[in-house]
Amino acid sequence: MDILLSPQLLAAALITGVLYALISLGLNLIYGTMRLLNVAHGDLVMIGAYVAFMAFSLFNVGPLISMFAAAIICGGLGWLAYRSVLQNLLANSEILARLEENSLLLFFGISVVVQNLVTLFFTADRQGYEYLSAIVEIADVRLTGARLAVLVVGSVISIVAVLYLRFSLFGLAMNALIQNRDASAVVGINVDRVQMYSLVIGFGITGLAGALISVLEPITPVMGFPYTMSAFVVIILGGLGNLWGGFLAGLLLGFLEIFGVAVTGPEWRSVLVYGIFIGILIFRPQGLLGHGRIAR
Amino acid sequence: MLKRLLTASLALVGMFGLLGPAHAADPVKIGFSIPKTGLFAPAGPSQLNAYLVWQKMVNDKGGLDIGGKGRRKIEFVQYDDKSDPARAVKIYEKLITSDKVDLVMAPWGTPHHFAIAPVVERHKFPLIGNTAASVALRKVKPGYLWFTTPMMPDNLAKEMTAMLKSRSVKSVAIMYNLLPFASENIQFLMPALAKAGIKVLFEAKYPPDIKDMTGMLTKVKAKNPDAVLVYSYPGDSILYMNQAREVGINAKTQYVMVGPAIGFFRGMFKGNLDGIVTMAAWTPGMKNTTGSQEFYNAYKKMFKGHEPDYLDSVEVFVSSQILEQAIAKVGLDREKIRQAVNTMTFDTVYGKIKFDGVQNSITPAGFAQIQKGKIEVVWPKQRATSSVVDKGAWAK
Amino acid sequence: MSNSFKFICIAAVIIIPGSLSGFASEYMLGIGFTLFMYIALAQSWIILSGMTGYISLGHVVFFGSGAYVFVLIWGLVPVWLGVALSGLVVGFGAIIIGYPVLRVRGPYFVILSFGLAELVKNLVLINEARMYVSLRPVFGAPPLAQLYIAMLVLAVGATVLTFWIRRSRFGAGLRSIREDEWAAETIGVPVARLKLMAFALSGVVPAMVGAIFIMRSGIFQPGDAFNPIVSFTIVTMVIIGGSDDAPGPLLGVAFLVILQELLWANWPEIYMIILGALLIGFVLFAPGGIFSWLSKNISRGNKNAA
């Protein structure tokens, strides 16, 4: 069992965990502030990955720069989605009564549209490019430059984002909205604006994560779906709407997956992930780190 | 809607036209299904592109030679099967009974071939399969379906063991994806290795959605096997390529099943692919083959410098060549084509091919290795364009 | 709108294509098969999700499990007994897993149902690998005409079942769960038992559909049999059709299957885009679906006439 002490494994767990944390952050933000279940979330990862791929193949610009473009484009999509559709959705009492279910269907529709538009433009062919492929050695850990970059950039961005959303004025307003929607409107928080920014930030961060992921796996129009699933597992684990919990849960899932698999055998990976997920839903729906209050 | 009605009425008129003798200039209608959406969509272009290249090459020559009685151009009727075998069944029924195509060509992947077998059987439409490989295919009733692939898992196991022995490999580590083709390979590989006295130091299977291999690879490294065999698909092949380098897997023989033969993959890894062995039996410069360089050039020209997939695209082109040559011999009579496919020997980019029952009885299963950025066939020896070399240190 | 009108609706959609089976082309039979398959699936979805409000995004779990049970016993028992057994086994399975699963409510249930399907898919994958089975072709299945009739029977059966439940005490109980589960419990509705029964019932039909479907596709693969797209398609059809009653899904299914046949041939991506756009449109502008939109407009028309 000395494999469990391997620093290489620790690094792998951190990379996986940080990506999960980063990707689930946006999903959590959007659920927390608006109670929208965004099943198109992984498609933002996909869009971010295509942005990075295009930037690299057309202008020879690496993902560490194009990730900001991906963030801006996806954030812009968030703005567009809010102004064109979601704003009305959140104002319609008939829909509001079953908001989770309706938003889920709505985003499923959006997901189908987005995936097929991308297929029309780029074909379904896999894409990929070479970037920072040299090995970097730090202490006993050896990582490709790209994975190291993902680890560093992913950690920095997710920590900055979590801290910002916890301590800034906007973050406070947003947390108030997550805690209690009606009361926050009464105390003078501009609910509309907070919602829109949540969407823009949530989409933007996810697009950025997609640009990072573009160096790790083949880019296809259907690559986002597994990330939607992982992000849901994470935010359930951390408690719906609990940003800090979600961040820790992302790391936790990364560790569970990497170390759990090292102990049980890789064929159990998905069973492990979904098993934990279902166990949590049944026995602790407020999340591992929640306090008995169901955030809805 | 109006356009559909128009097409429909035109088709009706066309059917009456068929009552008379077919006009020599009428194109030959060939139908097939392609996964354009769904799970296998990323794999679809390897097949579709090869069909399109073949169509262009034939039409540029003036069309298919119809049994020596003049040429007719090829027209494709293709539908998206959404990666769903049941939909492929429906498509072939539609192609045959409603679109009235002259001939059909293969769908993508093993399950789809199983699915449509009863349809082509029932309607007596000969179909040369490609992109399908499983020993279970041999259980398909011989008649109207043939399988071009040399990559049957039992033959692969045999050749793999022989190659390992030729390299004096004494011990291996094996990792494989749970998807059907990979696990079927292992089913045959294990006894073959045991018989050859090659020790399996490590064996692990993993689900298709695996996101990290560090744990497995750390264990593999600790065992220090002579060879590492990874029965993987493109997504997990990428994981292996990245993380084997990180962990520092330095075995002299490393096999990565599906991926290295596909263009995008080589773009991603470039020099680091040198020395990796993969599943493929073709390279453009191969001797004793027919049309290899022409196919390669036509493909690159048609798809803006992209290379064909050395595995799937090539196999698809082989099946097209077989159909083309059968038609050149006997014309478009489907029963005669069936007999021709059963008895003729074909000249293809894989070399000579003859069918025994449902399977290609000449082309052996084989492997290729990336050497200095080029794909060289290295096994079996009688087909090799180069010999297997030790995988050197990973490029930096 | 009167019940009899609904009946006519149902009868028309089912019997007309049914009677065609004798002389229709193979291609038409194929379309009919798909149509009935989704009618059966959508109706069974209504029993649980439409009536109780426990929206399931993992309905494919029953479909896939049924298919798996069926291929496991393929060749060991007569074909149609195998289909029935698949339904029974999955129904029992549903009762066992239903107890813990149905404690989870609201959006949590939605996500759970989805995860459950993925979990079962992966368990099946592992089990197949343990048995060293990689492909399960189904050779020698009955011809399409027979499968078509079988699917027709299932579709009619599921429609009648849903129609009947909707009008029974059982159905009233289920709908009280949807309106307010806590309140229903306090006034003495046996909530847990009703939910469990609905869960099991809504599992039996898709299991049998899955078994028949495997004979049509000729091969079992976990990835296909548990494809989440099936679940999403079912939900989309019901939403577009609308209502928690039997006629809604009929309209939704018919609409989508026909649209698919019209567009899929040449514009697969465009079809998917239209499908997505329709779903968005219905959620936003006609949450009641085609059926409630129709009923509203028809009753308004009647009033105007009077």
PDB file of N, CA, C and O in Angstrom, chain A residues 64-123:
ATOM      1  N   LEU A  64      -2.792  29.353 -22.156  1.00  0.00           N
ATOM      2  CA  LEU A  64      -2.642  30.177 -20.958  1.00  0.00           C
ATOM      3  C   LEU A  64      -3.030  31.634 -21.248  1.00  0.00           C
ATOM      4  O   LEU A  64      -3.331  32.395 -20.335  1.00  0.00           O
ATOM      5  N   ILE A  65      -3.027  31.993 -22.521  1.00  0.00           N
ATOM      6  CA  ILE A  65      -3.503  33.328 -22.883  1.00  0.00           C
ATOM      7  C   ILE A  65      -4.941  33.241 -23.384  1.00  0.00           C
ATOM      8  O   ILE A  65      -5.821  33.994 -22.973  1.00  0.00           O
ATOM      9  N   SER A  66      -5.187  32.252 -24.247  1.00  0.00           N
ATOM     10  CA  SER A  66      -6.523  32.173 -24.844  1.00  0.00           C
ATOM     11  C   SER A  66      -7.577  31.807 -23.806  1.00  0.00           C
ATOM     12  O   SER A  66      -8.769  31.951 -24.051  1.00  0.00           O
ATOM     13  N   MET A  67      -7.159  31.328 -22.629  1.00  0.00           N
ATOM     14  CA  MET A  67      -8.170  30.987 -21.621  1.00  0.00           C
ATOM     15  C   MET A  67      -8.958  32.235 -21.201  1.00  0.00           C
ATOM     16  O   MET A  67     -10.125  32.145 -20.827  1.00  0.00           O
ATOM     17  N   PHE A  68      -8.296  33.399 -21.309  1.00  0.00           N
ATOM     18  CA  PHE A  68      -9.041  34.612 -20.965  1.00  0.00           C
ATOM     19  C   PHE A  68     -10.080  34.924 -22.040  1.00  0.00           C
ATOM     20  O   PHE A  68     -11.188  35.362 -21.751  1.00  0.00           O
ATOM     21  N   ALA A  69      -9.688  34.667 -23.285  1.00  0.00           N
ATOM     22  CA  ALA A  69     -10.659  34.832 -24.374  1.00  0.00           C
ATOM     23  C   ALA A  69     -11.826  33.873 -24.167  1.00  0.00           C
ATOM     24  O   ALA A  69     -12.995  34.247 -24.316  1.00  0.00           O
ATOM     25  N   ALA A  70     -11.493  32.629 -23.790  1.00  0.00           N
ATOM     26  CA  ALA A  70     -12.550  31.637 -23.554  1.00  0.00           C
ATOM     27  C   ALA A  70     -13.472  32.115 -22.438  1.00  0.00           C
ATOM     28  O   ALA A  70     -14.701  32.007 -22.532  1.00  0.00           O
ATOM     29  N   ALA A  71     -12.861  32.680 -21.373  1.00  0.00           N
ATOM     30  CA  ALA A  71     -13.661  33.169 -20.253  1.00  0.00           C
ATOM     31  C   ALA A  71     -14.586  34.294 -20.713  1.00  0.00           C
ATOM     32  O   ALA A  71     -15.769  34.336 -20.355  1.00  0.00           O
ATOM     33  N   ILE A  72     -14.033  35.211 -21.535  1.00  0.00           N
ATOM     34  CA  ILE A  72     -14.843  36.350 -21.977  1.00  0.00           C
ATOM     35  C   ILE A  72     -15.977  35.870 -22.884  1.00  0.00           C
ATOM     36  O   ILE A  72     -17.133  36.286 -22.745  1.00  0.00           O
ATOM     37  N   ILE A  73     -15.655  34.942 -23.796  1.00  0.00           N
ATOM     38  CA  ILE A  73     -16.687  34.460 -24.716  1.00  0.00           C
ATOM     39  C   ILE A  73     -17.790  33.735 -23.948  1.00  0.00           C
ATOM     40  O   ILE A  73     -18.980  33.991 -24.143  1.00  0.00           O
ATOM     41  N   CYS A  74     -17.388  32.845 -23.044  1.00  0.00           N
ATOM     42  CA  CYS A  74     -18.400  32.099 -22.289  1.00  0.00           C
ATOM     43  C   CYS A  74     -19.175  33.032 -21.353  1.00  0.00           C
ATOM     44  O   CYS A  74     -20.393  32.889 -21.194  1.00  0.00           O
ATOM     45  N   GLY A  75     -18.455  33.995 -20.753  1.00  0.00           N
ATOM     46  CA  GLY A  75     -19.160  34.972 -19.921  1.00  0.00           C
ATOM     47  C   GLY A  75     -20.182  35.734 -20.752  1.00  0.00           C
ATOM     48  O   GLY A  75     -21.310  35.982 -20.316  1.00  0.00           O
ATOM     49  N   GLY A  76     -19.782  36.078 -21.978  1.00  0.00           N
ATOM     50  CA  GLY A  76     -20.700  36.776 -22.882  1.00  0.00           C
ATOM     51  C   GLY A  76     -21.934  35.923 -23.182  1.00  0.00           C
ATOM     52  O   GLY A  76     -23.057  36.424 -23.214  1.00  0.00           O
ATOM     53  N   LEU A  77     -21.705  34.640 -23.349  1.00  0.00           N
ATOM     54  CA  LEU A  77     -22.831  33.735 -23.577  1.00  0.00           C
ATOM     55  C   LEU A  77     -23.753  33.736 -22.363  1.00  0.00           C
ATOM     56  O   LEU A  77     -24.978  33.656 -22.494  1.00  0.00           O
ATOM     57  N   GLY A  78     -23.148  33.821 -21.180  1.00  0.00           N
ATOM     58  CA  GLY A  78     -23.937  33.884 -19.950  1.00  0.00           C
ATOM     59  C   GLY A  78     -24.826  35.125 -19.945  1.00  0.00           C
ATOM     60  O   GLY A  78     -26.015  35.051 -19.632  1.00  0.00           O
ATOM     61  N   TRP A  79     -24.230  36.243 -20.329  1.00  0.00           N
ATOM     62  CA  TRP A  79     -24.987  37.493 -20.396  1.00  0.00           C
ATOM     63  C   TRP A  79     -26.143  37.355 -21.381  1.00  0.00           C
ATOM     64  O   TRP A  79     -27.288  37.702 -21.095  1.00  0.00           O
ATOM     65  N   LEU A  80     -25.811  36.776 -22.532  1.00  0.00           N
ATOM     66  CA  LEU A  80     -26.818  36.600 -23.585  1.00  0.00           C
ATOM     67  C   LEU A  80     -27.957  35.697 -23.092  1.00  0.00           C
ATOM     68  O   LEU A  80     -29.141  36.011 -23.270  1.00  0.00           O
ATOM     69  N   ALA A  81     -27.564  34.594 -22.452  1.00  0.00           N
ATOM     70  CA  ALA A  81     -28.577  33.649 -21.965  1.00  0.00           C
ATOM     71  C   ALA A  81     -29.476  34.331 -20.941  1.00  0.00           C
ATOM     72  O   ALA A  81     -30.692  34.145 -20.933  1.00  0.00           O
ATOM     73  N   TYR A  82     -28.859  35.152 -20.087  1.00  0.00           N
ATOM     74  CA  TYR A  82     -29.662  35.798 -19.045  1.00  0.00           C
ATOM     75  C   TYR A  82     -30.630  36.803 -19.649  1.00  0.00           C
ATOM     76  O   TYR A  82     -31.826  36.778 -19.373  1.00  0.00           O
ATOM     77  N   ARG A  83     -30.092  37.669 -20.502  1.00  0.00           N
ATOM     78  CA  ARG A  83     -30.939  38.724 -21.066  1.00  0.00           C
ATOM     79  C   ARG A  83     -32.014  38.165 -22.005  1.00  0.00           C
ATOM     80  O   ARG A  83     -33.128  38.673 -22.060  1.00  0.00           O
ATOM     81  N   SER A  84     -31.684  37.117 -22.735  1.00  0.00           N
ATOM     82  CA  SER A  84     -32.641  36.654 -23.746  1.00  0.00           C
ATOM     83  C   SER A  84     -33.676  35.705 -23.161  1.00  0.00           C
ATOM     84  O   SER A  84     -34.834  35.732 -23.563  1.00  0.00           O
ATOM     85  N   VAL A  85     -33.274  34.855 -22.244  1.00  0.00           N
ATOM     86  CA  VAL A  85     -34.183  33.789 -21.823  1.00  0.00           C
ATOM     87  C   VAL A  85     -34.418  33.749 -20.312  1.00  0.00           C
ATOM     88  O   VAL A  85     -35.546  33.828 -19.837  1.00  0.00           O
ATOM     89  N   LEU A  86     -33.315  33.683 -19.565  1.00  0.00           N
ATOM     90  CA  LEU A  86     -33.442  33.354 -18.147  1.00  0.00           C
ATOM     91  C   LEU A  86     -34.154  34.437 -17.352  1.00  0.00           C
ATOM     92  O   LEU A  86     -34.895  34.151 -16.419  1.00  0.00           O
ATOM     93  N   GLN A  87     -33.928  35.690 -17.753  1.00  0.00           N
ATOM     94  CA  GLN A  87     -34.590  36.791 -17.057  1.00  0.00           C
ATOM     95  C   GLN A  87     -36.110  36.612 -17.086  1.00  0.00           C
ATOM     96  O   GLN A  87     -36.783  36.733 -16.070  1.00  0.00           O
ATOM     97  N   ASN A  88     -36.609  36.261 -18.264  1.00  0.00           N
ATOM     98  CA  ASN A  88     -38.051  36.038 -18.391  1.00  0.00           C
ATOM     99  C   ASN A  88     -38.486  34.812 -17.608  1.00  0.00           C
ATOM    100  O   ASN A  88     -39.541  34.797 -16.979  1.00  0.00           O
ATOM    101  N   LEU A  89     -37.627  33.802 -17.685  1.00  0.00           N
ATOM    102  CA  LEU A  89     -37.938  32.549 -17.006  1.00  0.00           C
ATOM    103  C   LEU A  89     -38.141  32.801 -15.517  1.00  0.00           C
ATOM    104  O   LEU A  89     -39.097  32.337 -14.906  1.00  0.00           O
ATOM    105  N   LEU A  90     -37.224  33.585 -14.940  1.00  0.00           N
ATOM    106  CA  LEU A  90     -37.261  33.819 -13.508  1.00  0.00           C
ATOM    107  C   LEU A  90     -38.399  34.752 -13.111  1.00  0.00           C
ATOM    108  O   LEU A  90     -38.681  34.945 -11.939  1.00  0.00           O
ATOM    109  N   ALA A  91     -39.037  35.366 -14.116  1.00  0.00           N
ATOM    110  CA  ALA A  91     -40.131  36.270 -13.809  1.00  0.00           C
ATOM    111  C   ALA A  91     -41.485  35.607 -14.022  1.00  0.00           C
ATOM    112  O   ALA A  91     -42.526  36.183 -13.752  1.00  0.00           O
ATOM    113  N   ASN A  92     -41.468  34.378 -14.529  1.00  0.00           N
ATOM    114  CA  ASN A  92     -42.717  33.698 -14.866  1.00  0.00           C
ATOM    115  C   ASN A  92     -43.140  32.796 -13.710  1.00  0.00           C
ATOM    116  O   ASN A  92     -42.471  31.814 -13.409  1.00  0.00           O
ATOM    117  N   SER A  93     -44.230  33.129 -13.074  1.00  0.00           N
ATOM    118  CA  SER A  93     -44.597  32.418 -11.843  1.00  0.00           C
ATOM    119  C   SER A  93     -44.949  30.956 -12.123  1.00  0.00           C
ATOM    120  O   SER A  93     -44.673  30.081 -11.319  1.00  0.00           O
ATOM    121  N   GLU A  94     -45.529  30.704 -13.303  1.00  0.00           N
ATOM    122  CA  GLU A  94     -45.925  29.338 -13.635  1.00  0.00           C
ATOM    123  C   GLU A  94     -44.693  28.437 -13.723  1.00  0.00           C
ATOM    124  O   GLU A  94     -44.697  27.301 -13.263  1.00  0.00           O
ATOM    125  N   ILE A  95     -43.626  28.984 -14.303  1.00  0.00           N
ATOM    126  CA  ILE A  95     -42.396  28.227 -14.436  1.00  0.00           C
ATOM    127  C   ILE A  95     -41.661  28.157 -13.103  1.00  0.00           C
ATOM    128  O   ILE A  95     -41.113  27.131 -12.728  1.00  0.00           O
ATOM    129  N   LEU A  96     -41.707  29.259 -12.387  1.00  0.00           N
ATOM    130  CA  LEU A  96     -40.995  29.359 -11.123  1.00  0.00           C
ATOM    131  C   LEU A  96     -41.431  28.279 -10.130  1.00  0.00           C
ATOM    132  O   LEU A  96     -40.660  27.821  -9.302  1.00  0.00           O
ATOM    133  N   ALA A  97     -42.694  27.865 -10.253  1.00  0.00           N
ATOM    134  CA  ALA A  97     -43.218  26.874  -9.323  1.00  0.00           C
ATOM    135  C   ALA A  97     -42.441  25.566  -9.413  1.00  0.00           C
ATOM    136  O   ALA A  97     -42.262  24.870  -8.420  1.00  0.00           O
ATOM    137  N   ARG A  98     -42.006  25.219 -10.603  1.00  0.00           N
ATOM    138  CA  ARG A  98     -41.194  24.005 -10.763  1.00  0.00           C
ATOM    139  C   ARG A  98     -39.894  24.371 -11.469  1.00  0.00           C
ATOM    140  O   ARG A  98     -39.568  23.843 -12.518  1.00  0.00           O
ATOM    141  N   LEU A  99     -39.176  25.299 -10.850  1.00  0.00           N
ATOM    142  CA  LEU A  99     -38.031  25.904 -11.525  1.00  0.00           C
ATOM    143  C   LEU A  99     -36.922  24.907 -11.847  1.00  0.00           C
ATOM    144  O   LEU A  99     -36.399  24.896 -12.951  1.00  0.00           O
ATOM    145  N   GLU A 100     -36.574  24.050 -10.865  1.00  0.00           N
ATOM    146  CA  GLU A 100     -35.466  23.131 -11.110  1.00  0.00           C
ATOM    147  C   GLU A 100     -35.740  22.266 -12.335  1.00  0.00           C
ATOM    148  O   GLU A 100     -34.912  22.145 -13.223  1.00  0.00           O
ATOM    149  N   GLU A 101     -36.928  21.666 -12.339  1.00  0.00           N
ATOM    150  CA  GLU A 101     -37.263  20.761 -13.426  1.00  0.00           C
ATOM    151  C   GLU A 101     -37.286  21.500 -14.763  1.00  0.00           C
ATOM    152  O   GLU A 101     -36.733  21.047 -15.755  1.00  0.00           O
ATOM    153  N   ASN A 102     -37.952  22.660 -14.760  1.00  0.00           N
ATOM    154  CA  ASN A 102     -38.065  23.399 -16.007  1.00  0.00           C
ATOM    155  C   ASN A 102     -36.713  23.878 -16.519  1.00  0.00           C
ATOM    156  O   ASN A 102     -36.434  23.813 -17.713  1.00  0.00           O
ATOM    157  N   SER A 103     -35.865  24.347 -15.588  1.00  0.00           N
ATOM    158  CA  SER A 103     -34.568  24.844 -16.037  1.00  0.00           C
ATOM    159  C   SER A 103     -33.727  23.706 -16.574  1.00  0.00           C
ATOM    160  O   SER A 103     -32.978  23.862 -17.531  1.00  0.00           O
ATOM    161  N   LEU A 104     -33.896  22.547 -15.967  1.00  0.00           N
ATOM    162  CA  LEU A 104     -33.141  21.392 -16.421  1.00  0.00           C
ATOM    163  C   LEU A 104     -33.489  21.054 -17.872  1.00  0.00           C
ATOM    164  O   LEU A 104     -32.620  20.825 -18.706  1.00  0.00           O
ATOM    165  N   LEU A 105     -34.787  21.070 -18.157  1.00  0.00           N
ATOM    166  CA  LEU A 105     -35.211  20.780 -19.532  1.00  0.00           C
ATOM    167  C   LEU A 105     -34.728  21.868 -20.481  1.00  0.00           C
ATOM    168  O   LEU A 105     -34.256  21.596 -21.583  1.00  0.00           O
ATOM    169  N   LEU A 106     -34.844  23.096 -20.019  1.00  0.00           N
ATOM    170  CA  LEU A 106     -34.418  24.223 -20.832  1.00  0.00           C
ATOM    171  C   LEU A 106     -32.940  24.094 -21.198  1.00  0.00           C
ATOM    172  O   LEU A 106     -32.553  24.206 -22.361  1.00  0.00           O
ATOM    173  N   PHE A 107     -32.106  23.823 -20.204  1.00  0.00           N
ATOM    174  CA  PHE A 107     -30.678  23.725 -20.472  1.00  0.00           C
ATOM    175  C   PHE A 107     -30.350  22.482 -21.280  1.00  0.00           C
ATOM    176  O   PHE A 107     -29.378  22.473 -22.037  1.00  0.00           O
ATOM    177  N   PHE A 108     -31.151  21.452 -21.110  1.00  0.00           N
ATOM    178  CA  PHE A 108     -30.928  20.288 -21.956  1.00  0.00           C
ATOM    179  C   PHE A 108     -31.130  20.684 -23.419  1.00  0.00           C
ATOM    180  O   PHE A 108     -30.343  20.347 -24.292  1.00  0.00           O
ATOM    181  N   GLY A 109     -32.194  21.443 -23.664  1.00  0.00           N
ATOM    182  CA  GLY A 109     -32.444  21.946 -25.014  1.00  0.00           C
ATOM    183  C   GLY A 109     -31.270  22.778 -25.506  1.00  0.00           C
ATOM    184  O   GLY A 109     -30.791  22.602 -26.626  1.00  0.00           O
ATOM    185  N   ILE A 110     -30.779  23.652 -24.650  1.00  0.00           N
ATOM    186  CA  ILE A 110     -29.653  24.506 -25.032  1.00  0.00           C
ATOM    187  C   ILE A 110     -28.431  23.650 -25.348  1.00  0.00           C
ATOM    188  O   ILE A 110     -27.726  23.869 -26.327  1.00  0.00           O
ATOM    189  N   SER A 111     -28.223  22.629 -24.516  1.00  0.00           N
ATOM    190  CA  SER A 111     -27.076  21.746 -24.718  1.00  0.00           C
ATOM    191  C   SER A 111     -27.126  21.076 -26.090  1.00  0.00           C
ATOM    192  O   SER A 111     -26.132  21.032 -26.814  1.00  0.00           O
ATOM    193  N   VAL A 112     -28.304  20.574 -26.436  1.00  0.00           N
ATOM    194  CA  VAL A 112     -28.458  19.906 -27.731  1.00  0.00           C
ATOM    195  C   VAL A 112     -28.169  20.890 -28.862  1.00  0.00           C
ATOM    196  O   VAL A 112     -27.453  20.585 -29.822  1.00  0.00           O
ATOM    197  N   VAL A 113     -28.704  22.099 -28.739  1.00  0.00           N
ATOM    198  CA  VAL A 113     -28.502  23.102 -29.783  1.00  0.00           C
ATOM    199  C   VAL A 113     -27.017  23.440 -29.916  1.00  0.00           C
ATOM    200  O   VAL A 113     -26.452  23.436 -31.013  1.00  0.00           O
ATOM    201  N   VAL A 114     -26.368  23.696 -28.782  1.00  0.00           N
ATOM    202  CA  VAL A 114     -24.963  24.105 -28.814  1.00  0.00           C
ATOM    203  C   VAL A 114     -24.080  23.008 -29.404  1.00  0.00           C
ATOM    204  O   VAL A 114     -23.269  23.249 -30.295  1.00  0.00           O
ATOM    205  N   GLN A 115     -24.277  21.768 -28.921  1.00  0.00           N
ATOM    206  CA  GLN A 115     -23.440  20.674 -29.420  1.00  0.00           C
ATOM    207  C   GLN A 115     -23.565  20.506 -30.929  1.00  0.00           C
ATOM    208  O   GLN A 115     -22.578  20.269 -31.625  1.00  0.00           O
ATOM    209  N   ASN A 116     -24.784  20.639 -31.415  1.00  0.00           N
ATOM    210  CA  ASN A 116     -24.967  20.410 -32.847  1.00  0.00           C
ATOM    211  C   ASN A 116     -24.523  21.592 -33.687  1.00  0.00           C
ATOM    212  O   ASN A 116     -24.076  21.411 -34.819  1.00  0.00           O
ATOM    213  N   LEU A 117     -24.624  22.804 -33.140  1.00  0.00           N
ATOM    214  CA  LEU A 117     -24.070  23.953 -33.859  1.00  0.00           C
ATOM    215  C   LEU A 117     -22.550  23.779 -33.998  1.00  0.00           C
ATOM    216  O   LEU A 117     -21.989  23.995 -35.072  1.00  0.00           O
ATOM    217  N   VAL A 118     -21.921  23.362 -32.908  1.00  0.00           N
ATOM    218  CA  VAL A 118     -20.473  23.155 -32.961  1.00  0.00           C
ATOM    219  C   VAL A 118     -20.126  22.060 -33.967  1.00  0.00           C
ATOM    220  O   VAL A 118     -19.166  22.173 -34.728  1.00  0.00           O
ATOM    221  N   THR A 119     -20.930  20.998 -33.985  1.00  0.00           N
ATOM    222  CA  THR A 119     -20.690  19.927 -34.949  1.00  0.00           C
ATOM    223  C   THR A 119     -20.800  20.456 -36.381  1.00  0.00           C
ATOM    224  O   THR A 119     -20.009  20.107 -37.247  1.00  0.00           O
ATOM    225  N   LEU A 120     -21.794  21.306 -36.622  1.00  0.00           N
ATOM    226  CA  LEU A 120     -21.960  21.867 -37.963  1.00  0.00           C
ATOM    227  C   LEU A 120     -20.725  22.661 -38.370  1.00  0.00           C
ATOM    228  O   LEU A 120     -20.278  22.604 -39.508  1.00  0.00           O
ATOM    229  N   PHE A 121     -20.162  23.406 -37.421  1.00  0.00           N
ATOM    230  CA  PHE A 121     -19.018  24.257 -37.735  1.00  0.00           C
ATOM    231  C   PHE A 121     -17.724  23.461 -37.861  1.00  0.00           C
ATOM    232  O   PHE A 121     -16.954  23.639 -38.782  1.00  0.00           O
ATOM    233  N   PHE A 122     -17.473  22.578 -36.892  1.00  0.00           N
ATOM    234  CA  PHE A 122     -16.151  21.956 -36.790  1.00  0.00           C
ATOM    235  C   PHE A 122     -16.160  20.483 -37.207  1.00  0.00           C
ATOM    236  O   PHE A 122     -15.128  19.853 -37.162  1.00  0.00           O
ATOM    237  N   THR A 123     -17.291  19.917 -37.561  1.00  0.00           N
ATOM    238  CA  THR A 123     -17.481  18.472 -37.709  1.00  0.00           C
ATOM    239  C   THR A 123     -17.231  17.801 -36.363  1.00  0.00           C
ATOM    240  O   THR A 123     -16.721  18.416 -35.440  1.00  0.00           O
TER     241      THR A 123
END
